[in-house]
Amino acid sequence: MKFYLPVLFIYFVCSNPIYSQTFPVLKTAKKITIDGDLTDWKTTFSGPFVIHNSGEKATQKTFVSLSWNEENLYIAYRSEDSKIIGKARPKDSKIYETDDLVEIFIDPDGDGKNYVEIGVNAFSTNYDLLLKCVSSECGGWGTSMDLNISGLEAVSKITPEGFCTEIKIPFSSLEKIENGHFITPKAGTKWKANAFRIDYGNTTEYLALQDYKSLKFGFHHPDEFAVFEFVE
């Protein structure tokens, strides 16, 4: 019995890896105009987002949809918001500290090194930054606002229910990120990624498409990101 229990424990741990939901990124032949108007968006929306570190229900609903073609990744958000906080600001402002916004983090291999963070507020202000490292295992926290994703487009539109956001990310720009392991996807490619929202309303809430078990690094847990699978 003394031998059996440790073996059973090891088996249990090794057979229960961190769970990641898989969300489809559907290929499109349709031209997508980045204008914040989602009336012509055909891909299914996933959600609603939940509190990022507990999985509890959010006060206001957020949904996201993903699509792609040979050149670009497209992302659309639909955010309920009864009290929009923020304003138009210069490119690469730290709007995550002040404004209602949606975000996307992409780390294809989930190793926590050289991954992308993009945020857009309700007034179309956006930033793109590179996360060089988060944990002590890779050298400790490091970010760079020097990242410039050429061809990035991001537009939000305020609606009676809140605001909608569309983002276009060219694969060719992501491929230029050194040691980021971004390769233009094909059907069957899987990337570790997660979608987020910060809601500075009557109650500040940090929301995610997939919530986390870990609590140390806020939104930054690439090992617990969802899986985005590119499909035809």
Tab-separated table of C-alpha atoms in Angstrom:
chain	number	residue	atom	x	y	z
A	1	MET	CA	0.000	0.000	0.000
A	2	LYS	CA	2.847	2.429	0.756
A	3	PHE	CA	4.052	1.962	-2.834
A	4	TYR	CA	0.627	2.051	-4.457
A	5	LEU	CA	-0.588	5.400	-3.114
A	6	PRO	CA	2.340	7.524	-4.443
A	7	VAL	CA	2.042	5.829	-7.823
A	8	LEU	CA	-1.695	6.541	-7.861
A	9	PHE	CA	-1.064	10.184	-6.931
A	10	ILE	CA	1.530	10.616	-9.696
A	11	TYR	CA	-0.834	9.051	-12.206
A	12	PHE	CA	-3.654	11.383	-11.135
A	13	VAL	CA	-1.517	14.525	-11.503
A	14	CYS	CA	-0.023	13.508	-14.839
A	15	SER	CA	-3.388	12.484	-16.286
A	16	ASN	CA	-5.090	15.799	-15.383
A	17	PRO	CA	-3.307	18.587	-17.255
A	18	ILE	CA	-4.569	22.165	-17.154
A	19	TYR	CA	-7.810	22.236	-19.124
A	20	SER	CA	-8.020	24.538	-22.135
A	21	GLN	CA	-11.202	25.076	-24.095
A	22	THR	CA	-10.913	24.985	-27.885
A	23	PHE	CA	-12.590	27.716	-29.923
A	24	PRO	CA	-12.873	27.566	-33.723
A	25	VAL	CA	-11.411	30.246	-35.969
A	26	LEU	CA	-13.512	29.814	-39.101
A	27	LYS	CA	-12.096	30.546	-42.526
A	28	THR	CA	-13.922	33.129	-44.612
A	29	ALA	CA	-13.941	34.025	-48.274
A	30	LYS	CA	-15.901	37.178	-47.494
A	31	LYS	CA	-14.235	40.584	-47.396
A	32	ILE	CA	-14.385	41.939	-43.857
A	33	THR	CA	-14.458	45.704	-43.441
A	34	ILE	CA	-13.093	46.878	-40.094
A	35	ASP	CA	-15.668	49.462	-39.035
A	36	GLY	CA	-17.133	48.191	-35.754
A	37	ASP	CA	-20.439	47.333	-37.459
A	38	LEU	CA	-21.189	43.662	-36.774
A	39	THR	CA	-24.477	43.425	-38.671
A	40	ASP	CA	-22.718	41.539	-41.475
A	41	TRP	CA	-20.585	39.328	-39.201
A	42	LYS	CA	-21.561	35.701	-39.887
A	43	THR	CA	-19.281	33.665	-37.596
A	44	THR	CA	-20.694	32.300	-34.328
A	45	PHE	CA	-19.917	34.261	-31.156
A	46	SER	CA	-18.458	32.535	-28.078
A	47	GLY	CA	-19.100	33.547	-24.483
A	48	PRO	CA	-20.251	35.160	-22.355
A	49	PHE	CA	-16.935	36.085	-20.716
A	50	VAL	CA	-16.529	35.295	-17.021
A	51	ILE	CA	-14.526	36.745	-14.132
A	52	HIS	CA	-10.966	35.843	-15.121
A	53	ASN	CA	-9.804	34.193	-11.884
A	54	SER	CA	-12.993	32.567	-10.615
A	55	GLY	CA	-15.224	31.705	-13.564
A	56	GLU	CA	-18.098	33.565	-11.941
A	57	LYS	CA	-20.764	35.331	-13.975
A	58	ALA	CA	-19.916	38.876	-15.092
A	59	THR	CA	-22.185	41.851	-14.459
A	60	GLN	CA	-22.293	42.702	-18.170
A	61	LYS	CA	-22.034	40.234	-21.053
A	62	THR	CA	-19.173	40.057	-23.567
A	63	PHE	CA	-18.934	37.805	-26.624
A	64	VAL	CA	-16.178	37.226	-29.188
A	65	SER	CA	-16.016	35.759	-32.685
A	66	LEU	CA	-12.956	34.770	-34.742
A	67	SER	CA	-12.354	34.367	-38.453
A	68	TRP	CA	-9.413	34.152	-40.859
A	69	ASN	CA	-8.240	34.034	-44.429
A	70	GLU	CA	-4.785	33.519	-45.946
A	71	GLU	CA	-3.631	36.999	-44.913
A	72	ASN	CA	-5.345	38.020	-41.679
A	73	LEU	CA	-6.872	37.052	-38.361
A	74	TYR	CA	-10.172	38.825	-37.673
A	75	ILE	CA	-11.706	39.274	-34.232
A	76	ALA	CA	-15.083	40.780	-33.311
A	77	TYR	CA	-16.354	41.626	-29.822
A	78	ARG	CA	-19.851	42.471	-28.699
A	79	SER	CA	-19.815	44.145	-25.263
A	80	GLU	CA	-22.828	45.116	-23.206
A	81	ASP	CA	-22.032	48.331	-21.340
A	82	SER	CA	-24.468	50.635	-19.545
A	83	LYS	CA	-21.706	53.045	-18.476
A	84	ILE	CA	-18.829	53.393	-20.949
A	85	ILE	CA	-15.631	54.705	-19.380
A	86	GLY	CA	-12.857	56.214	-21.514
A	87	LYS	CA	-12.160	58.524	-24.419
A	88	ALA	CA	-10.155	58.776	-27.619
A	89	ARG	CA	-6.448	58.733	-26.742
A	90	PRO	CA	-3.116	58.575	-28.628
A	91	LYS	CA	-1.968	55.258	-30.073
A	92	ASP	CA	-0.262	52.986	-27.502
A	93	SER	CA	-1.722	54.798	-24.493
A	94	LYS	CA	-2.036	52.604	-21.401
A	95	ILE	CA	-5.794	52.393	-21.776
A	96	TYR	CA	-5.861	49.140	-19.789
A	97	GLU	CA	-5.325	51.301	-16.693
A	98	THR	CA	-8.203	53.696	-17.353
A	99	ASP	CA	-10.705	52.711	-20.050
A	100	ASP	CA	-13.313	50.088	-20.839
A	101	LEU	CA	-11.653	47.902	-23.449
A	102	VAL	CA	-11.351	44.490	-25.046
A	103	GLU	CA	-8.079	42.618	-25.467
A	104	ILE	CA	-6.543	39.661	-27.270
A	105	PHE	CA	-3.391	37.824	-26.154
A	106	ILE	CA	-1.736	35.403	-28.599
A	107	ASP	CA	1.096	33.021	-27.704
A	108	PRO	CA	1.092	30.193	-30.295
A	109	ASP	CA	3.148	27.733	-28.221
A	110	GLY	CA	1.997	28.932	-24.783
A	111	ASP	CA	5.561	29.210	-23.474
A	112	GLY	CA	5.070	32.705	-22.016
A	113	LYS	CA	7.802	34.238	-24.183
A	114	ASN	CA	7.477	36.887	-26.903
A	115	TYR	CA	3.720	36.896	-27.163
A	116	VAL	CA	1.363	39.624	-28.344
A	117	GLU	CA	-1.165	41.721	-26.448
A	118	ILE	CA	-3.579	44.010	-28.297
A	119	GLY	CA	-6.209	46.201	-26.641
A	120	VAL	CA	-8.930	48.466	-28.048
A	121	ASN	CA	-11.237	50.800	-26.139
A	122	ALA	CA	-14.783	51.873	-27.018
A	123	PHE	CA	-13.384	54.907	-28.874
A	124	SER	CA	-11.082	52.932	-31.208
A	125	THR	CA	-7.860	53.784	-29.378
A	126	ASN	CA	-5.583	50.760	-29.556
A	127	TYR	CA	-2.213	49.543	-28.362
A	128	ASP	CA	-0.020	46.600	-29.332
A	129	LEU	CA	2.746	45.345	-27.083
A	130	LEU	CA	5.123	42.428	-26.803
A	131	LEU	CA	5.297	40.329	-23.651
A	132	LYS	CA	8.895	39.128	-23.570
A	133	CYS	CA	8.522	37.102	-20.390
A	134	VAL	CA	6.251	36.807	-17.365
A	135	SER	CA	7.528	34.175	-14.940
A	136	SER	CA	10.861	33.972	-13.151
A	137	GLU	CA	11.649	30.812	-15.128
A	138	CYS	CA	12.232	32.902	-18.251
A	139	GLY	CA	13.867	35.884	-16.569
A	140	GLY	CA	10.998	37.782	-15.000
A	141	TRP	CA	8.440	40.310	-16.150
A	142	GLY	CA	9.276	42.187	-19.337
A	143	THR	CA	7.149	44.129	-21.847
A	144	SER	CA	7.803	46.327	-24.860
A	145	MET	CA	5.533	48.985	-26.348
A	146	ASP	CA	8.017	49.241	-29.240
A	147	LEU	CA	6.095	46.491	-31.024
A	148	ASN	CA	4.354	47.820	-34.114
A	149	ILE	CA	2.076	45.363	-35.899
A	150	SER	CA	2.086	46.728	-39.417
A	151	GLY	CA	-1.371	46.686	-40.965
A	152	LEU	CA	-3.191	46.315	-37.650
A	153	GLU	CA	-6.714	47.749	-37.840
A	154	ALA	CA	-9.026	48.209	-34.856
A	155	VAL	CA	-12.336	50.056	-34.766
A	156	SER	CA	-15.049	50.248	-32.111
A	157	LYS	CA	-18.599	51.483	-32.512
A	158	ILE	CA	-20.824	52.572	-29.637
A	159	THR	CA	-24.298	51.005	-29.770
A	160	PRO	CA	-27.472	51.311	-27.673
A	161	GLU	CA	-26.380	48.148	-25.800
A	162	GLY	CA	-22.714	49.084	-25.303
A	163	PHE	CA	-19.974	48.864	-27.923
A	164	CYS	CA	-18.732	46.544	-30.655
A	165	THR	CA	-15.128	46.144	-31.790
A	166	GLU	CA	-13.440	44.661	-34.845
A	167	ILE	CA	-9.721	43.894	-35.182
A	168	LYS	CA	-7.657	42.806	-38.174
A	169	ILE	CA	-4.179	41.334	-37.544
A	170	PRO	CA	-1.980	40.530	-40.582
A	171	PHE	CA	-0.136	37.228	-40.217
A	172	SER	CA	2.844	38.665	-42.084
A	173	SER	CA	3.486	41.142	-39.260
A	174	LEU	CA	3.238	38.495	-36.558
A	175	GLU	CA	5.781	36.326	-38.391
A	176	LYS	CA	8.369	39.087	-37.955
A	177	ILE	CA	8.312	38.791	-34.148
A	178	GLU	CA	11.623	37.238	-33.172
A	179	ASN	CA	11.261	33.934	-31.292
A	180	GLY	CA	7.498	34.345	-31.211
A	181	HIS	CA	6.885	31.174	-33.234
A	182	PHE	CA	4.167	32.851	-35.275
A	183	ILE	CA	3.687	30.994	-38.554
A	184	THR	CA	0.892	31.774	-41.003
A	185	PRO	CA	-1.735	29.172	-40.065
A	186	LYS	CA	-3.459	26.607	-42.197
A	187	ALA	CA	-6.503	24.462	-41.455
A	188	GLY	CA	-5.740	22.439	-38.334
A	189	THR	CA	-3.223	24.909	-36.844
A	190	LYS	CA	-3.746	25.528	-33.115
A	191	TRP	CA	-2.607	28.614	-31.209
A	192	LYS	CA	-2.711	29.275	-27.466
A	193	ALA	CA	-4.598	32.544	-26.987
A	194	ASN	CA	-7.260	34.186	-24.872
A	195	ALA	CA	-9.686	37.073	-25.190
A	196	PHE	CA	-10.386	39.548	-22.415
A	197	ARG	CA	-12.333	42.608	-21.351
A	198	ILE	CA	-11.771	45.163	-18.602
A	199	ASP	CA	-15.033	46.784	-17.525
A	200	TYR	CA	-14.563	49.982	-15.513
A	201	GLY	CA	-18.223	50.523	-14.701
A	202	ASN	CA	-20.005	50.759	-11.389
A	203	THR	CA	-17.962	47.697	-10.414
A	204	THR	CA	-14.556	47.095	-12.012
A	205	GLU	CA	-14.388	43.585	-13.463
A	206	TYR	CA	-11.620	41.700	-15.265
A	207	LEU	CA	-13.181	39.237	-17.677
A	208	ALA	CA	-11.882	36.399	-19.842
A	209	LEU	CA	-13.177	34.003	-22.466
A	210	GLN	CA	-11.452	31.231	-20.491
A	211	ASP	CA	-10.882	31.720	-16.788
A	212	TYR	CA	-7.754	30.647	-14.880
A	213	LYS	CA	-6.813	28.497	-11.936
A	214	SER	CA	-3.624	30.491	-11.314
A	215	LEU	CA	-3.878	33.956	-9.773
A	216	LYS	CA	-0.321	35.336	-9.736
A	217	PHE	CA	-0.064	37.157	-13.080
A	218	GLY	CA	-3.573	38.505	-13.720
A	219	PHE	CA	-4.468	37.933	-17.385
A	220	HIS	CA	-0.964	36.618	-18.117
A	221	HIS	CA	-1.114	32.838	-17.831
A	222	PRO	CA	-0.210	31.527	-21.320
A	223	ASP	CA	-0.114	27.943	-20.043
A	224	GLU	CA	-3.835	28.317	-19.262
A	225	PHE	CA	-4.843	30.177	-22.429
A	226	ALA	CA	-7.638	28.737	-24.521
A	227	VAL	CA	-6.854	27.008	-27.832
A	228	PHE	CA	-7.782	28.782	-31.049
A	229	GLU	CA	-8.069	26.195	-33.836
A	230	PHE	CA	-8.054	27.366	-37.450
A	231	VAL	CA	-10.675	25.469	-39.434
A	232	GLU	CA	-12.075	25.606	-42.958
